[in-house]
Short mmCIF file of C-alpha atoms in Angstrom, two decimals:
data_model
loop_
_atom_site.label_atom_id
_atom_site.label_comp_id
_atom_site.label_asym_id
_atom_site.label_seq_id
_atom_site.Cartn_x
_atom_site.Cartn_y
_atom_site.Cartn_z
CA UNK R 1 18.94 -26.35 -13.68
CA UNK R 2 18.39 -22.58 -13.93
CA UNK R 3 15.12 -20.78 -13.45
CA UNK R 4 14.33 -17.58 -14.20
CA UNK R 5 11.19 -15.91 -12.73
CA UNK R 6 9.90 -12.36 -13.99
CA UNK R 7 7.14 -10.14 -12.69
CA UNK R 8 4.75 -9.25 -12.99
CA UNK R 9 3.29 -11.23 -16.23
CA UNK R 10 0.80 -8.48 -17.52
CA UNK R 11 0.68 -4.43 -17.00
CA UNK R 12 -1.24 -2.17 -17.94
CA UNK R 13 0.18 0.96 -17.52
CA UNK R 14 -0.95 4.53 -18.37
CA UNK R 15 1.53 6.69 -20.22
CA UNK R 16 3.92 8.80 -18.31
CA UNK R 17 3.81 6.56 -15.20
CA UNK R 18 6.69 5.16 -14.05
CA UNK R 19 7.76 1.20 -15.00
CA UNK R 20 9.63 -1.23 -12.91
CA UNK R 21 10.07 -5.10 -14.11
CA UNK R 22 11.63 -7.63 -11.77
CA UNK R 23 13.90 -10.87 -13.04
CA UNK R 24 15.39 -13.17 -10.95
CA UNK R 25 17.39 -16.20 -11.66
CA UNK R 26 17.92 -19.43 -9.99
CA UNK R 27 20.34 -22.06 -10.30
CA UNK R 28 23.30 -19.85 -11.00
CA UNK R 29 25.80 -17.64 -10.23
CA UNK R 30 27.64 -15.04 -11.96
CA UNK R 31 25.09 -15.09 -14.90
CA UNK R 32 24.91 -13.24 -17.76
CA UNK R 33 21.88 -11.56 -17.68
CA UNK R 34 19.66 -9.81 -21.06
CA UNK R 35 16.92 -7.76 -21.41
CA UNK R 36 14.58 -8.33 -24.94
CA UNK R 37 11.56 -6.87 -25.92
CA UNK R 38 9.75 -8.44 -28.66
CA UNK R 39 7.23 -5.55 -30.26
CA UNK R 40 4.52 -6.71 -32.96
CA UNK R 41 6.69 -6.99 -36.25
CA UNK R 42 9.74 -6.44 -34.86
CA UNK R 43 11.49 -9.46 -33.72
CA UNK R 44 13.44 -9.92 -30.24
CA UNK R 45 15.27 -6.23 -30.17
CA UNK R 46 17.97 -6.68 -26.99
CA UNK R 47 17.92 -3.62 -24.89
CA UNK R 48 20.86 -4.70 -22.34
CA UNK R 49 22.80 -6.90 -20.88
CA UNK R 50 24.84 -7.37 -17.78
CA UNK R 51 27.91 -9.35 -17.49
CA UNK R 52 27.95 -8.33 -13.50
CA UNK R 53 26.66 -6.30 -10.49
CA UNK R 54 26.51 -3.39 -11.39
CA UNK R 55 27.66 -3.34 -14.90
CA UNK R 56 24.93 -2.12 -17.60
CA UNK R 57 25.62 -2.07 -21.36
CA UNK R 58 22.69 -0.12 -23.23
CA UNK R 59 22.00 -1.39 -26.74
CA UNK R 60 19.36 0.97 -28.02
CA UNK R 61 18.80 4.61 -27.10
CA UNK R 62 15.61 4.82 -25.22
CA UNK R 63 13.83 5.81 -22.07
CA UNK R 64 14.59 2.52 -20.46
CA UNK R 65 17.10 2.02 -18.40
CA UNK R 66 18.48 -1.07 -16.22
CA UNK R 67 20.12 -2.21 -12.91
CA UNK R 68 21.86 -4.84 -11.38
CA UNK R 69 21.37 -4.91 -7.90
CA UNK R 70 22.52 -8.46 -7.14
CA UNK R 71 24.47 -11.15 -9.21
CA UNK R 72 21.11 -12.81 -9.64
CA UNK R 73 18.76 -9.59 -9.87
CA UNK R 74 18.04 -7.56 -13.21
CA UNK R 75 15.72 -4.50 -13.03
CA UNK R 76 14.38 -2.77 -16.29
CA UNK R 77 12.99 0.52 -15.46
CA UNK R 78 11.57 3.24 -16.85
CA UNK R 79 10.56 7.28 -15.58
CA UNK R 80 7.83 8.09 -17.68
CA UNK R 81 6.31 5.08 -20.26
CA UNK R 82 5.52 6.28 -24.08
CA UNK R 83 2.96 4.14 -25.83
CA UNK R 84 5.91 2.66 -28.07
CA UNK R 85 7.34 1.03 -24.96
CA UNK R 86 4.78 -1.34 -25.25
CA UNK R 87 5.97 -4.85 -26.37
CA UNK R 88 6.91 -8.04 -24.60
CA UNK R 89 9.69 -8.54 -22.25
CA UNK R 90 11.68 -11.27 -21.97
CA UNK R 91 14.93 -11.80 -19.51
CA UNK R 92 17.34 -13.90 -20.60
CA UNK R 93 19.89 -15.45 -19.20
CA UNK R 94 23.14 -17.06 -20.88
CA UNK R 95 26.19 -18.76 -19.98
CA UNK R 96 28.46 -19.63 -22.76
CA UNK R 97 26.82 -20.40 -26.19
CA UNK R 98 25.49 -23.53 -25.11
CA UNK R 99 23.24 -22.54 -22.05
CA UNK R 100 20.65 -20.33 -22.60
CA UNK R 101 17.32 -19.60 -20.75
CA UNK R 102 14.48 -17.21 -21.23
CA UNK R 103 11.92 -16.35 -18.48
CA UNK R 104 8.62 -16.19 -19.06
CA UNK R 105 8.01 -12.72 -20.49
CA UNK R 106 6.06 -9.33 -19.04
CA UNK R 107 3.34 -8.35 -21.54
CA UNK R 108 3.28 -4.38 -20.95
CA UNK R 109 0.46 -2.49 -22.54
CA UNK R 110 0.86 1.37 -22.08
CA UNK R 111 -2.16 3.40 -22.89
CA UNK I 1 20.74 -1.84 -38.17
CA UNK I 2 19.23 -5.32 -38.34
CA UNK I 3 21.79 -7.74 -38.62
CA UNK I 4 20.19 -10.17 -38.30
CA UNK I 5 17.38 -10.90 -40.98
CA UNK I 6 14.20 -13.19 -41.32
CA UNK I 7 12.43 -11.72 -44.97
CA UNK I 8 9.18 -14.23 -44.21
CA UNK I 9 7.11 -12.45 -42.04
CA UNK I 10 4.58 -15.70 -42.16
CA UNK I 11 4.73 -19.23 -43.76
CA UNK I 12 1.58 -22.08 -43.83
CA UNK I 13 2.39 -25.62 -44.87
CA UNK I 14 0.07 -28.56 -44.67
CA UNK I 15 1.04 -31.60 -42.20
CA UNK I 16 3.56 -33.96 -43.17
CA UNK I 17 5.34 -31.44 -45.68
CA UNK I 18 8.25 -29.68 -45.47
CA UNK I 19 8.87 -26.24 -43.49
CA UNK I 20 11.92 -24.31 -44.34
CA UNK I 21 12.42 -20.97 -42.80
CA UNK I 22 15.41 -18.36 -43.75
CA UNK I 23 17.25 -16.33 -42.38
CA UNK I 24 20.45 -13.85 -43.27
CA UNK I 25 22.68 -12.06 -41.50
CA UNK I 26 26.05 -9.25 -42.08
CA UNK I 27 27.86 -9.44 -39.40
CA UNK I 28 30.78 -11.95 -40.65
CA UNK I 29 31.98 -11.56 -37.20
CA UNK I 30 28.89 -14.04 -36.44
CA UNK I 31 30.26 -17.90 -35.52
CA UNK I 32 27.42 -19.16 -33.76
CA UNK I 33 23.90 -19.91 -34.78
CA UNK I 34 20.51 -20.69 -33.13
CA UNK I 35 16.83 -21.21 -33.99
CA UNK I 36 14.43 -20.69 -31.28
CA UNK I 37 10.44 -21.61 -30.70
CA UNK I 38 8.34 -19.33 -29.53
CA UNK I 39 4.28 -19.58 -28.39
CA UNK I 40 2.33 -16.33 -27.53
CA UNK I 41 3.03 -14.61 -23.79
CA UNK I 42 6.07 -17.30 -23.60
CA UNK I 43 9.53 -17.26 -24.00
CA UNK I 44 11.77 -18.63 -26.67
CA UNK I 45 12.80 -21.98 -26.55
CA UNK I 46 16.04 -23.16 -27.95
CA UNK I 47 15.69 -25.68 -30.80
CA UNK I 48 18.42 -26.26 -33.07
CA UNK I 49 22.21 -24.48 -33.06
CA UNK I 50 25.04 -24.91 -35.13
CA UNK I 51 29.03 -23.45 -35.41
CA UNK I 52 30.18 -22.04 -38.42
CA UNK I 53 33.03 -24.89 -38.85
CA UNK I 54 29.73 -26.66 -39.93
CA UNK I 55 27.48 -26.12 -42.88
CA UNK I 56 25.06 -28.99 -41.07
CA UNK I 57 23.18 -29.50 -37.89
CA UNK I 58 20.73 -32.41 -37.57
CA UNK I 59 18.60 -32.92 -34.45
CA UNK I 60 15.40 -35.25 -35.09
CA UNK I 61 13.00 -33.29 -37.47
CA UNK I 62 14.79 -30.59 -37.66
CA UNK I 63 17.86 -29.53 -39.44
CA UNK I 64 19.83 -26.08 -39.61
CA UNK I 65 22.25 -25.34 -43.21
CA UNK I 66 24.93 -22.76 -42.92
CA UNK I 67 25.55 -20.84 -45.89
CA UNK I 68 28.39 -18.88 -44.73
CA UNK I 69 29.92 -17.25 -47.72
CA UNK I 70 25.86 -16.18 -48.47
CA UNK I 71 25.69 -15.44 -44.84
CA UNK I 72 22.58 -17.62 -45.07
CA UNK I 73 20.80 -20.18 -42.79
CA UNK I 74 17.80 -21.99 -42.96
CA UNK I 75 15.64 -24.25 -40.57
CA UNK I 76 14.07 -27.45 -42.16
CA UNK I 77 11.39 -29.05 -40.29
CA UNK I 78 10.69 -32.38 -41.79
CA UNK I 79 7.21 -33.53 -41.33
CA UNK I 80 5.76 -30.32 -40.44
CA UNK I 81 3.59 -30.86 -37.74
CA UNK I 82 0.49 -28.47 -36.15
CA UNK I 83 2.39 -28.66 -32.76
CA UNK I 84 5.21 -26.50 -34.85
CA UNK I 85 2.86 -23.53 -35.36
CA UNK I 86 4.71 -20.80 -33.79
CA UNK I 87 7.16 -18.29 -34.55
CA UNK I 88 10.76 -19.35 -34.99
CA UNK I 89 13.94 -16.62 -34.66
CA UNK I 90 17.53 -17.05 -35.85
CA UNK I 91 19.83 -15.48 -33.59
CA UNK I 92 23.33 -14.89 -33.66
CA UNK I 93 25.64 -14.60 -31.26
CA UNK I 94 28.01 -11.36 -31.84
CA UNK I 95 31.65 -12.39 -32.91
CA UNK I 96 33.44 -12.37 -29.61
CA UNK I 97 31.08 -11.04 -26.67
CA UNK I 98 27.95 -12.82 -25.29
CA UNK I 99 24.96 -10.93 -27.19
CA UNK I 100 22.61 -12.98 -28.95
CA UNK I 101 21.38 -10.70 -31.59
CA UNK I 102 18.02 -12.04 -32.71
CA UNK I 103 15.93 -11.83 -36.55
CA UNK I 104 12.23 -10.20 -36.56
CA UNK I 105 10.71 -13.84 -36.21
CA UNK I 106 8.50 -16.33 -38.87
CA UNK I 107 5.46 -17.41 -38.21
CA UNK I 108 5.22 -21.05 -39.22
CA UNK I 109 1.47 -22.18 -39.46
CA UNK I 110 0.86 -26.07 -40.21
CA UNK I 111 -2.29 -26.82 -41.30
CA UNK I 112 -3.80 -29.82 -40.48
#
């Protein structure tokens, strides 16, 4: 079955630093691969998604952006952090409409 | 643009009664449905899905309707139980590409 490991779990970040989250999947191969963040009232907003190396589709205009290193690999990044980036972030991976998996979320807090 | 809609912030039902939690959406392009669990710092976990060829889903305790001329769907969770405190999202998966497009989330307390 598919696993999908994210790092780190909590950050604390001041604002204006720089932001780098880590997923990784498991179990899989060729995987498309989601980036959510789930801010208080706001629901799961998705920010991308990958359908391959390299590929990046941006779904809300922000100063995040994301990379696909490797067929399992998803970076979300991020140059200078505002206060509104922080939320929860979840990576997601799905294949097909019956397969879906979520990792086990980043907590940011920018301050 | 949300297009995917949950109007109930927060519900609280006692044990043993019913839980039903809404949802609308406006994309007709929509054909696929889900309801997801989630507890604080985790992720979602997939509960219930339906197609829109159905207006039913039934798994257990819980059971999805598909409205689809309303663009409507509801979760019914039947008996509520305080393990099903959490908050539950619709999501919809976006006519013919892979994004799951997900509601702003209910928070479903069950009181003992």
């Amino acid at each position: 079955s598919q696993t999908i490991h994210q790092w780190p779990a909590t950050l604390v970040q001041p604002v204006g630093s720089p932001l780098s989250l880590e997923c990784t999947v498991e179990g899989t191969s060729n995987p498309n691969l989601y980036w959510y963040r789930q801010a208080a009232g706001r629901g799961l907003q998705l920010l991308f998604y990958s359908v391959g190396i390299g590929q990046i589709s941006s779904e809300v205009p922000q100063n995040l952006s994301a990379s696909r290193p490797q067929d399992r690999q998803f970076i979300l990044s991020s140059k200078k952090l505002l206060l509104s980036d922080s939320g929860f972030y979840l990576c997601a991976c799905l294949q097909g409409r019956d397969t879906q998996y979520f990792g086990p979320g980043t907590r940011l807090t920018v301050l | 643009d949300q297009q995917v809609k949950q109007n109930s912030p927060s519900l609280s039902v006692q044990e043993g009664r019913i839980s039903i939690l809404n949802c609308d959406y406006t994309n007709s392009m929509f054909d696929y449905f889900l309801w997801y669990k989630k507890y604080p710092a985790e992720g979602p976990t997939f509960l219930i899905s339906i197609s829109s060829i159905k207006d039913k889903n039934e798994d257990g305790r819980f059971t999805v309707f598909l409205n689809k001329s309303a663009k409507h769907l509801s979760l019914h969770i039947v008996p509520s139980q305080p393990g099903d405190s959490a908050v539950y999202f619709c999501a919809a998966f976006g006519g013919a590409t892979n994004k799951l497009i997900f509601g702003t989330g209910t928070l479903l307390a069950v009181q003992p």
